[in-house]
Tab-separated table of C-alpha atoms in Angstrom:
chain	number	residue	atom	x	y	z
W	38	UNK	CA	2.879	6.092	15.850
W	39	UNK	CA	4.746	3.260	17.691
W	40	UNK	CA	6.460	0.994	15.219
W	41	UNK	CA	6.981	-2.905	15.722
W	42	UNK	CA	8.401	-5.983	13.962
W	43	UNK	CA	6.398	-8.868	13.034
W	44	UNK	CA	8.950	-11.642	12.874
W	45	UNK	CA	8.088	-15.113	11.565
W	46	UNK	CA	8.514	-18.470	12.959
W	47	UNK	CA	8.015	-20.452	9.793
W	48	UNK	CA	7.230	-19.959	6.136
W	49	UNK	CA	4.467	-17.530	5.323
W	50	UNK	CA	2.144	-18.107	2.904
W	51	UNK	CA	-0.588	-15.288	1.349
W	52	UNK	CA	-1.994	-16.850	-2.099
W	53	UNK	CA	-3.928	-14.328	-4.407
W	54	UNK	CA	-6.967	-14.681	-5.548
W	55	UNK	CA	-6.727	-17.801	-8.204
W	56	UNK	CA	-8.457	-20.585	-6.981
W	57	UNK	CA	-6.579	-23.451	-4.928
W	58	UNK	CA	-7.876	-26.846	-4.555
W	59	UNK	CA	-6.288	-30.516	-4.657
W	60	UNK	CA	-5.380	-32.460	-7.815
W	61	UNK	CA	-5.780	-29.635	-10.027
W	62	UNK	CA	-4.678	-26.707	-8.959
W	63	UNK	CA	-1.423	-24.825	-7.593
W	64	UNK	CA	-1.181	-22.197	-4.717
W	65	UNK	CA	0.804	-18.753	-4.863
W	66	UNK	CA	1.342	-17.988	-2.036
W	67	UNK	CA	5.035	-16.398	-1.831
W	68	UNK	CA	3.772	-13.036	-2.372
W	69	UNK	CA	4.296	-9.869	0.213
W	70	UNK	CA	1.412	-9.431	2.609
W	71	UNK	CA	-1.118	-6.695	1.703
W	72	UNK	CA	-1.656	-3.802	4.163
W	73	UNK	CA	-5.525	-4.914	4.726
W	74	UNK	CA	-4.026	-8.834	5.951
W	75	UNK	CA	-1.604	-7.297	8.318
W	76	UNK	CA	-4.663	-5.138	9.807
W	77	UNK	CA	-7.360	-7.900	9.988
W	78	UNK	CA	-4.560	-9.797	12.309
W	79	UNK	CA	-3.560	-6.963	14.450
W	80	UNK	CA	-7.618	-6.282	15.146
W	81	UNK	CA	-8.405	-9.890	15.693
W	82	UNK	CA	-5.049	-10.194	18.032
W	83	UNK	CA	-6.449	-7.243	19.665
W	84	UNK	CA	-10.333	-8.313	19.990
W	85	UNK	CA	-8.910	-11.882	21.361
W	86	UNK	CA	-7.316	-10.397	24.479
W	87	UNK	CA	-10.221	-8.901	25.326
W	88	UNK	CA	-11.693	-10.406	28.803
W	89	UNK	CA	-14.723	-10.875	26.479
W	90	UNK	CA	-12.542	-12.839	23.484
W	91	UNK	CA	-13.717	-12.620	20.244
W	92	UNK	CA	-16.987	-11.672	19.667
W	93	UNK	CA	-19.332	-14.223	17.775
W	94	UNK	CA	-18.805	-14.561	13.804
W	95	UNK	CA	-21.981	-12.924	12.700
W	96	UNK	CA	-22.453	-13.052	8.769
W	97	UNK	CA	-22.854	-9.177	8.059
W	98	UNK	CA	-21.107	-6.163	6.856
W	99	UNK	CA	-20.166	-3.566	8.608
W	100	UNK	CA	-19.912	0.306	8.042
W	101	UNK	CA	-18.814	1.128	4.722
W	102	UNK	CA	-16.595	4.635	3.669
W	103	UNK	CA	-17.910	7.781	2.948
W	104	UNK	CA	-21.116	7.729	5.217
W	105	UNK	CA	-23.147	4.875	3.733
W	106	UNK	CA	-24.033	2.730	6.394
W	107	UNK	CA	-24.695	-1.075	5.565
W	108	UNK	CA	-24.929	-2.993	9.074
W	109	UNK	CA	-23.418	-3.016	12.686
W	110	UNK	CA	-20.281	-3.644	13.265
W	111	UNK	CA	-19.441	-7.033	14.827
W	112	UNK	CA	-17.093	-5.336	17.311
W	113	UNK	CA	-16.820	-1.463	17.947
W	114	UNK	CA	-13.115	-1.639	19.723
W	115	UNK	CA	-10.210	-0.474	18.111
W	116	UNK	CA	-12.018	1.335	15.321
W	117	UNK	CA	-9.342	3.897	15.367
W	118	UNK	CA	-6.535	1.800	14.500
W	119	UNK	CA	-4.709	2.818	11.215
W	120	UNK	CA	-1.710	0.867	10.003
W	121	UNK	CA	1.356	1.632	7.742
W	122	UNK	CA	3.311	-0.951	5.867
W	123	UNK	CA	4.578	-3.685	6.643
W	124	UNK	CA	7.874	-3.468	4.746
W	125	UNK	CA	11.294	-5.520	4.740
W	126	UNK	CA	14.066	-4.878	6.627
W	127	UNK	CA	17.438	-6.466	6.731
W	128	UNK	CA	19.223	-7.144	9.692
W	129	UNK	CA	21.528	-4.496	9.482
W	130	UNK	CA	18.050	-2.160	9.923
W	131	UNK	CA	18.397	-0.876	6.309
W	132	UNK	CA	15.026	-0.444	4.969
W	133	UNK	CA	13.228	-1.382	1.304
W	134	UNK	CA	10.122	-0.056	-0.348
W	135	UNK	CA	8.529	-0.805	-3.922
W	136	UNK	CA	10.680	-0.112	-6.801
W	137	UNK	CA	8.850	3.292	-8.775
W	138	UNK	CA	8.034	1.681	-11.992
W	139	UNK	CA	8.646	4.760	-13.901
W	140	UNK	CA	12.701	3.327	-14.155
W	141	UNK	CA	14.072	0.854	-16.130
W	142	UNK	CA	17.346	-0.814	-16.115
W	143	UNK	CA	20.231	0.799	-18.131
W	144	UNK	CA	23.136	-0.723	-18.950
W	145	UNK	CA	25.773	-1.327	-16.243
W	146	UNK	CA	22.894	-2.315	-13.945
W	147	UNK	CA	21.942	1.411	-13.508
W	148	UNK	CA	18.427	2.739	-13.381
W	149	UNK	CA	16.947	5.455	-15.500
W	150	UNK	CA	13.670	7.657	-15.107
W	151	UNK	CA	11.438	7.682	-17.825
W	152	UNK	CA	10.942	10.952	-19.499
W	153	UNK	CA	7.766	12.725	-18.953
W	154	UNK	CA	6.703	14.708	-22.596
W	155	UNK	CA	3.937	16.222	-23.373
W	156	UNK	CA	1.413	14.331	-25.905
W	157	UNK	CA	1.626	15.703	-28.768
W	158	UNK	CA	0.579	12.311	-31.084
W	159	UNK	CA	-2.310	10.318	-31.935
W	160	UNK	CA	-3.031	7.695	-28.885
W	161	UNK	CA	-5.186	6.479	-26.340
W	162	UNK	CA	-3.822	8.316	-23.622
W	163	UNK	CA	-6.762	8.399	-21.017
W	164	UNK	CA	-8.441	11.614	-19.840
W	165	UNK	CA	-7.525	13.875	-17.950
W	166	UNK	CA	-3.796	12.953	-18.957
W	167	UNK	CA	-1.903	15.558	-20.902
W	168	UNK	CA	1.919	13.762	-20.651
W	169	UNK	CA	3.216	10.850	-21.672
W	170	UNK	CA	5.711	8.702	-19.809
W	171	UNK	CA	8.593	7.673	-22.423
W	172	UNK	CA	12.268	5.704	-22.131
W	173	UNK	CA	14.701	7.316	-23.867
W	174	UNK	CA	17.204	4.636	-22.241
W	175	UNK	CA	18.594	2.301	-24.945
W	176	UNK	CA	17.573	-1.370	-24.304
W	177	UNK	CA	18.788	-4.268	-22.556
W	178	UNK	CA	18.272	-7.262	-21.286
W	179	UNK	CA	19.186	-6.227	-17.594
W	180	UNK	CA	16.484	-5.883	-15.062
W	181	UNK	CA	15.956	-4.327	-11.799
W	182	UNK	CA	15.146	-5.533	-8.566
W	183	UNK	CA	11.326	-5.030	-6.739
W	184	UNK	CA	12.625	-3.853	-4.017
W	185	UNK	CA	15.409	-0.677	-3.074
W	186	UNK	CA	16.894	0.368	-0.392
W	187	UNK	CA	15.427	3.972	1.503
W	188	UNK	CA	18.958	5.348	0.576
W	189	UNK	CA	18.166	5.191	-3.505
W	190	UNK	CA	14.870	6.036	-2.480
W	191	UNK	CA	16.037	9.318	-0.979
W	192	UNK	CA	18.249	9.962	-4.171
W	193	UNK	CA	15.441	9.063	-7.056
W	194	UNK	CA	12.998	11.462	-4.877
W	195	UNK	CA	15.433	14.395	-5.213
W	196	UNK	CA	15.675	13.797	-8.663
W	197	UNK	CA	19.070	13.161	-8.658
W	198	UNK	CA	21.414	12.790	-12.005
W	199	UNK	CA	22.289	10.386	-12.444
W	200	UNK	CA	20.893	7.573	-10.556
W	201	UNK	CA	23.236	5.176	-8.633
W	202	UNK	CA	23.032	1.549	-9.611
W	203	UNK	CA	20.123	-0.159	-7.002
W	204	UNK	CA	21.528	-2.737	-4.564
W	205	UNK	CA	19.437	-5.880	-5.983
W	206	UNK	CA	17.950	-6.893	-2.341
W	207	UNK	CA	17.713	-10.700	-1.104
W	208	UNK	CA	15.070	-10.605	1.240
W	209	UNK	CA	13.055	-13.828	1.141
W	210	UNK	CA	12.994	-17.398	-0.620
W	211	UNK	CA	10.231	-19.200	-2.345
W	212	UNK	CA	9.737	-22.687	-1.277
W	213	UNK	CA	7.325	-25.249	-2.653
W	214	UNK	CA	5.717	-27.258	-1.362
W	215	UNK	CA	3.409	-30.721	-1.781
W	216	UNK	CA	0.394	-31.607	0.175
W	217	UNK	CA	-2.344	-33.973	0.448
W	218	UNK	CA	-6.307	-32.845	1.004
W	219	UNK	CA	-7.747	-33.969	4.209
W	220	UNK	CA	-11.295	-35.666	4.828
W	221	UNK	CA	-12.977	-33.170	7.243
W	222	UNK	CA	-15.068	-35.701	8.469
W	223	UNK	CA	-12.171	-38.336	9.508
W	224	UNK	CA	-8.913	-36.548	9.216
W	225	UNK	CA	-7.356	-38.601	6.779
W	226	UNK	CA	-5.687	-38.015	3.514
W	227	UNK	CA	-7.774	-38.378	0.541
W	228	UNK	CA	-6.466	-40.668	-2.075
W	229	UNK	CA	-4.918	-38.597	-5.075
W	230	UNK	CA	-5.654	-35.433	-3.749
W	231	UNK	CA	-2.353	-33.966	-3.958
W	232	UNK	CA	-1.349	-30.370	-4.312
W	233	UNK	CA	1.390	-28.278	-4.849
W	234	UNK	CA	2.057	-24.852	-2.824
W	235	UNK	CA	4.771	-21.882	-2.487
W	236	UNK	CA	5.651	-19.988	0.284
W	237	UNK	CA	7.274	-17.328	1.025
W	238	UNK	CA	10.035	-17.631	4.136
W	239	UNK	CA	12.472	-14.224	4.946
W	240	UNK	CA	16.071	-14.651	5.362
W	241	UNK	CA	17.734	-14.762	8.328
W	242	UNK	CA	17.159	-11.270	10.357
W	243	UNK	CA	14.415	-9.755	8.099
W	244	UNK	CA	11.315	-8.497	9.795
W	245	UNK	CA	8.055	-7.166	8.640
W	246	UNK	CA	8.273	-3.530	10.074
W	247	UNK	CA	5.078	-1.608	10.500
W	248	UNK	CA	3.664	1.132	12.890
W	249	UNK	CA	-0.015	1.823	13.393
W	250	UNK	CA	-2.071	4.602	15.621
W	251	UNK	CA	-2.532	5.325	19.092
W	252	UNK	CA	-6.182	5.751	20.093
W	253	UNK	CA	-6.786	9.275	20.090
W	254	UNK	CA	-8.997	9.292	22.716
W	255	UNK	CA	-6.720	7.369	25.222
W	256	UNK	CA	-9.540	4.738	25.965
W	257	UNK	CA	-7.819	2.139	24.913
W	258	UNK	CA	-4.079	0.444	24.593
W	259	UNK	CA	-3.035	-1.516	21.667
W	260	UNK	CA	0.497	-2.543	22.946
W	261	UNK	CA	1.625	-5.510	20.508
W	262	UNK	CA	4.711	-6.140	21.899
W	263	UNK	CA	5.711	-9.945	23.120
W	264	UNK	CA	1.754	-10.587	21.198
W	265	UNK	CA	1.703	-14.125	18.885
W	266	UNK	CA	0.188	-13.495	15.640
W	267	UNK	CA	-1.431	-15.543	12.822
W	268	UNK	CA	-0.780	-13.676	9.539
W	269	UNK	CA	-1.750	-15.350	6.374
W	270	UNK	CA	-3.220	-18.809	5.484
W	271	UNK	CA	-2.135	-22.112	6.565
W	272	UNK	CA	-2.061	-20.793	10.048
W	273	UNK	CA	1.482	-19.474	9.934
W	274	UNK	CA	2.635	-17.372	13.144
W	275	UNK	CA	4.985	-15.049	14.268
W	276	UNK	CA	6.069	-13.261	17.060
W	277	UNK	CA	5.514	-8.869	17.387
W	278	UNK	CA	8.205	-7.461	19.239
W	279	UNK	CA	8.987	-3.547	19.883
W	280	UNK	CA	11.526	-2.006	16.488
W	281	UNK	CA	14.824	-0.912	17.452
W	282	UNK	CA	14.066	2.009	15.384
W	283	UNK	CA	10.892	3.886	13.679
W	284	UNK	CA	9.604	3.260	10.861
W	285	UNK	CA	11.321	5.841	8.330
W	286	UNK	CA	9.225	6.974	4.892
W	287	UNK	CA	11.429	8.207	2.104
W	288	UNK	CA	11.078	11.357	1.756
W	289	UNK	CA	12.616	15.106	0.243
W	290	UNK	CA	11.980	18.702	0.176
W	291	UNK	CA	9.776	19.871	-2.917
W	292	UNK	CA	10.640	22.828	-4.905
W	293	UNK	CA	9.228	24.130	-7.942
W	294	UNK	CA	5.520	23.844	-9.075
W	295	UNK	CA	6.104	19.485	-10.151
W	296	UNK	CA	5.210	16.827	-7.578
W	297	UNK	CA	5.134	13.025	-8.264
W	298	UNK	CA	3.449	11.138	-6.174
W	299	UNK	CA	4.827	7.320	-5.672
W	300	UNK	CA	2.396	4.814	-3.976
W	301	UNK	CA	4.325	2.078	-1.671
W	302	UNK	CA	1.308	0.082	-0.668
W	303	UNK	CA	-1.589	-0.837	-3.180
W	304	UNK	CA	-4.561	1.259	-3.486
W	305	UNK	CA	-8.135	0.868	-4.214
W	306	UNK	CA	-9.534	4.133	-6.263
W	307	UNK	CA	-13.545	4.702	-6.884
W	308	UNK	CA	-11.710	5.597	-10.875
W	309	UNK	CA	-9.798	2.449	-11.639
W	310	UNK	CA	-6.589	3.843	-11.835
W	311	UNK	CA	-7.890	7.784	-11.587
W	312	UNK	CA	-8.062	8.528	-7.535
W	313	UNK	CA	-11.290	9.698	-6.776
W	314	UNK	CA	-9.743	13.004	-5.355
W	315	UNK	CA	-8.775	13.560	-8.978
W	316	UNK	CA	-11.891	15.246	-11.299
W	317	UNK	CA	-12.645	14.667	-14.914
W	318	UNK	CA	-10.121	17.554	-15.868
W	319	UNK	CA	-7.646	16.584	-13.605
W	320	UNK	CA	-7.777	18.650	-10.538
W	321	UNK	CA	-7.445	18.074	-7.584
W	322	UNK	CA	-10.014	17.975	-4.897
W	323	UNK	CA	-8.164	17.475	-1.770
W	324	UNK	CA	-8.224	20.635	0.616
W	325	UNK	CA	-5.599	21.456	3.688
W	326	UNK	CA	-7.291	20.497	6.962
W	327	UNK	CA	-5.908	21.044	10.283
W	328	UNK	CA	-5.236	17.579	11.630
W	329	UNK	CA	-6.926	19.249	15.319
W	330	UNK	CA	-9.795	19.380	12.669
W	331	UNK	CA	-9.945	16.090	11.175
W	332	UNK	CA	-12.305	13.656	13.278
W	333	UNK	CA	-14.657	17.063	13.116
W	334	UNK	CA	-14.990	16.865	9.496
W	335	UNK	CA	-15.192	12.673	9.293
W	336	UNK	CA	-18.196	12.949	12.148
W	337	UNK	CA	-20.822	14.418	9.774
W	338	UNK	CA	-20.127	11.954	7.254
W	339	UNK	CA	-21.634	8.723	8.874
W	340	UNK	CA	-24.958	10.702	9.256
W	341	UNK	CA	-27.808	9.311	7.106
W	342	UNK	CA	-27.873	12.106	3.881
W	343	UNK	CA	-24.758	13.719	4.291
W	344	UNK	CA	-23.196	14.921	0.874
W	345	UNK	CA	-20.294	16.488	0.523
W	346	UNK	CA	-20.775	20.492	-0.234
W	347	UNK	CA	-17.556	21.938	-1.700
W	348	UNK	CA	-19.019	25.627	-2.046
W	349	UNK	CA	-19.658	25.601	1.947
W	350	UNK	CA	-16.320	23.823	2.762
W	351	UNK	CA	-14.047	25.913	4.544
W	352	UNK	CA	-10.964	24.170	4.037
W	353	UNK	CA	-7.933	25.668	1.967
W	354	UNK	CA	-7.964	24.285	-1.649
W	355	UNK	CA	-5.229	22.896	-3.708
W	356	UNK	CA	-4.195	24.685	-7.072
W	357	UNK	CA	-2.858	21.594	-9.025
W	358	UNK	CA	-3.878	18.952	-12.112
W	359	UNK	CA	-2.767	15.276	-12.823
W	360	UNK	CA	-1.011	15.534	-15.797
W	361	UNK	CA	0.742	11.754	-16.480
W	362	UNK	CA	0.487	8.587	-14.663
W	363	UNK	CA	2.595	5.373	-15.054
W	364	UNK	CA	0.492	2.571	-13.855
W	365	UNK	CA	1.344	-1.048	-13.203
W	366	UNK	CA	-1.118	-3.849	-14.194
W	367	UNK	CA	-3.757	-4.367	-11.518
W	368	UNK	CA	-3.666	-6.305	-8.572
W	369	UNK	CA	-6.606	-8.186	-7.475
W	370	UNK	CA	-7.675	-7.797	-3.975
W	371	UNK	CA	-10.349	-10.174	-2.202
W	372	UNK	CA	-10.086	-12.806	0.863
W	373	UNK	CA	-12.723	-14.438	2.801
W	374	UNK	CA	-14.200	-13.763	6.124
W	375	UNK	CA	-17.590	-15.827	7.091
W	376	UNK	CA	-18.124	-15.529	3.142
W	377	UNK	CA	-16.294	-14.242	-0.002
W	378	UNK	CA	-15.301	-10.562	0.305
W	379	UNK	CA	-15.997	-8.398	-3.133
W	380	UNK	CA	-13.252	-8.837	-5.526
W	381	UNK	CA	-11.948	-5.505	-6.368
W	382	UNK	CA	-8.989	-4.378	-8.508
W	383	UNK	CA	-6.074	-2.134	-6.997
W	384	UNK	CA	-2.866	0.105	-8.515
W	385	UNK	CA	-0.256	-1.777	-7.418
W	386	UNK	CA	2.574	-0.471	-5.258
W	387	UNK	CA	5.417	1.631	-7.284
W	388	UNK	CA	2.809	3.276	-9.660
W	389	UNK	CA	3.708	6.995	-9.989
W	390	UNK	CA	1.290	10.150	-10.458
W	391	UNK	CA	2.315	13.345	-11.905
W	392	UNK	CA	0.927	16.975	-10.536
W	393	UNK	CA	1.405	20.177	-11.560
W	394	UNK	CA	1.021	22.673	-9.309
W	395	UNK	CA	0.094	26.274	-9.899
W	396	UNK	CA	2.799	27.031	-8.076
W	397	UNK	CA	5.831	26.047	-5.857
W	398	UNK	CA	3.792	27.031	-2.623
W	399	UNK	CA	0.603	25.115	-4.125
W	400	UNK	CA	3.033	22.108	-4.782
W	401	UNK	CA	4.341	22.139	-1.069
W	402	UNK	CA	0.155	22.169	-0.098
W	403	UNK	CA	0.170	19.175	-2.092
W	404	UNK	CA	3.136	17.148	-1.250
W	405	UNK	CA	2.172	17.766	2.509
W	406	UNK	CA	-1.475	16.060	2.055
W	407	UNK	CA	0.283	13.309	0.487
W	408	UNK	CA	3.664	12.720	1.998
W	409	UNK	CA	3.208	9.941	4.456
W	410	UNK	CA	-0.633	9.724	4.299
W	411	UNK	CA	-2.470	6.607	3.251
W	412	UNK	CA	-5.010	8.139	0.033
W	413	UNK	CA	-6.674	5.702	-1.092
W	414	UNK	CA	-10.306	5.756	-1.541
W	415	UNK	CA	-11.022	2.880	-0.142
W	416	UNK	CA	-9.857	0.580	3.301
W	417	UNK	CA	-6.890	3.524	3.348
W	418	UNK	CA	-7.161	2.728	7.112
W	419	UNK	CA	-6.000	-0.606	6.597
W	420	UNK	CA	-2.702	0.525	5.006
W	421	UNK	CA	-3.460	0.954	1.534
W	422	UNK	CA	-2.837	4.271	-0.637
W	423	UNK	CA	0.521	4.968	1.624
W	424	UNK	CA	2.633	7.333	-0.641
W	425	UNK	CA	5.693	9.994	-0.803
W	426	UNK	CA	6.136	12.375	-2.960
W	427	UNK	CA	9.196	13.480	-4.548
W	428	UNK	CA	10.492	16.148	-7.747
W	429	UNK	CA	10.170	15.630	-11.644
W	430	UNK	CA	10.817	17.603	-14.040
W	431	UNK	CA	9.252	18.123	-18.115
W	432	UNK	CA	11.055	16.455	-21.217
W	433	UNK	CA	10.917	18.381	-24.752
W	434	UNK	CA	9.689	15.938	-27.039
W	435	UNK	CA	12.676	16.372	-28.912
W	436	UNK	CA	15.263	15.126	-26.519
W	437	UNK	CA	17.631	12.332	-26.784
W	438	UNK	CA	19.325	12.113	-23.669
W	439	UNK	CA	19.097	9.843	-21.285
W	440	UNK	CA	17.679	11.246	-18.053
């Protein structure tokens, strides 16, 4: 997958989803692009340099997931195009990913994993979970960074003891902002309109690296390089330009039966925070497909009445069960096209899910349908669901050490 770097020009600015609108409101907008933004600007970038241009906004959805067709698409070109990230990188080249939220800061401005014990208590631990997540680090009032270098990646992924403090990355700047609503009709300010606004501008030398798919039919070229694009609201550009080097995914060798699985983009799941390859008890549904295989098996599915058979389906299953999750709070996901897309709530970027394998060689099965491979259940083209997996290992409930 080639890899490129989006670098701005200006500021960048991507509010959520909490209304903005002059005298009475305030826009957040210094937050790190989601997966599905970056996509939607690539894809128009790549529609617009068509001889054709863009084709005309037509209000109407397109083809949804799983084989439930809804509409037309607007434009069939570059349907194949599959993005990962965009993440930081400093000018040096070093690259930074989502801080796991299963540490917390110990003291000396160290990190610590939380312990994973089985439940053995009275709680509302949600089904199918059988572990608990626990800190058996005494507190303090230090905190650690959102973002980590790939190097402490690679060392929390090996389960390393113990963990080297985290470089505390400074990557961007919030700046805010006052501005002044405009009359559409004349162009002029409107009297005490005002509004207030943050952005979000990178230091000097940081890029938004990314890498997406080549078509795998060779029909057509999506070469981004030199390309202007508009990422974000207020209009905000930036130039795409070839990386020096590839995009490079944290990742370790698994042995033993235990896999964690750490999400570095959001994802959307048809179970809240339960993946929908994830059953009521906790197993898991994903099978080992050749990847020669894999547009043979998505074909059938945009056929009108196609249901997935798992008695008939060839594919090698996976012996392993979710046992404990450590969730962050939800993100909300929405935007606006020629009308307001659904609102819809994602697991945030970080969030860590426990497996247990049946054994080691079911755990390497595991790790190698997740390691590197965007899983979430929905608009996992677009970026989201992108995860690595790494070792973990079982607490007794009666420990007091700190991991």
């Amino acid at each position: 997958m080639p890899t490129y770097d989006f670098i701005p020009t200006d500021s960048l600015f991507f509010r959520d989803q909490r209304p903005l609108a002059a005298g009475f409101s305030f826009g957040r907008g210094a937050n790190w692009p989601l997966p599905t933004v970056l996509h939607s600007a690539i894809r128009t970038a790549l529609l617009a340099a068509r001889p054709e241009g863009l084709p005309p906004r037509i209000s109407r959805p397109g083809n949804a997931r799983h084989g439930k067709p809804h509409g037309d698409l607007v434009a069939p070109d570059f349907q194949w195009l599959n993005l990962q990230g965009p993440f930081p990188v400093d000018k040096s080249g070093k690259h930074y990913f989502p801080i796991p939220r299963d540490l917390v800061a110990a003291e000396g401005g160290k990190a610590a994993r939380l312990a994973i014990q089985r439940n053995s208590g009275g709680n509302n631990l949600p089904r199918p979970l059988t572990h608990l997540a626990v800190s058996l680090t005494p507190p303090t009032k230090e905190t650690l960074g959102e973002w980590v270098s790939r190097e402490f990646y690679q060392s929390y992924l090996g389960d390393e003891d113990p963990l080297s403090a985290p470089h505390r990355a400074e990557l961007w700047d919030v700046e805010h902002r006052i501005g002044v609503a405009l009359d559409p009709d004349t162009h002029t300010a409107v009297e005490h309109r005002l509004y207030a606004a943050e952005h979000l501008r990178v230091r000097d030398g940081v890029r938004l690296r990314f890498r997406i798919s080549e078509d795998p039919h060779g029909k057509e070229k999506a070469d981004l390089r030199g390309l202007t694009l508009q990422l974000g609201g207020e209009q905000r550009f930036g130039r795409v330009e070839a990386a020096e080097t590839e995009l490079q995914l944290p990742k370790t060798e698994i042995a033993g039966a235990l896999v964690k699985w750490i999400l570095l983009t959001p994802a959307i799941f048809i179970h809240g925070w339960r993946p929908g390859w994830v059953d009521d008890a906790g197993r898991v549904l994903l099978r080992v497909v050749d990847k020669a295989r894999r547009a043979e098996r998505r074909r059938p599915r945009r056929e009108s009445g196609w249901k997935y058979d798992g008695s008939s389906d060839t594919a090698e299953p996976i012996g392993a069960t979710l046992v404990a999750a450590v969730v962050g709070k939800p993100q909300i996901v929405g935007g606006w096209d020629t009308q307001a897309k659904p609102t819809q709530l994602a697991v945030p970027s970080g969030s860590v899910f426990y497996f247990e394998a049946d054994c080691e060689s079911e755990a390497k099965k595991l790790a190698g349908v997740l390691q590197g491979r965007c899983r979430s259940d929905f608009f996992g083209e677009k970026g989201l669901g992108l995860g690595v997996c790494g070792a973990w290992k079982k607490v007794e409930n009666n420990a007091s050490t700190m991991l």
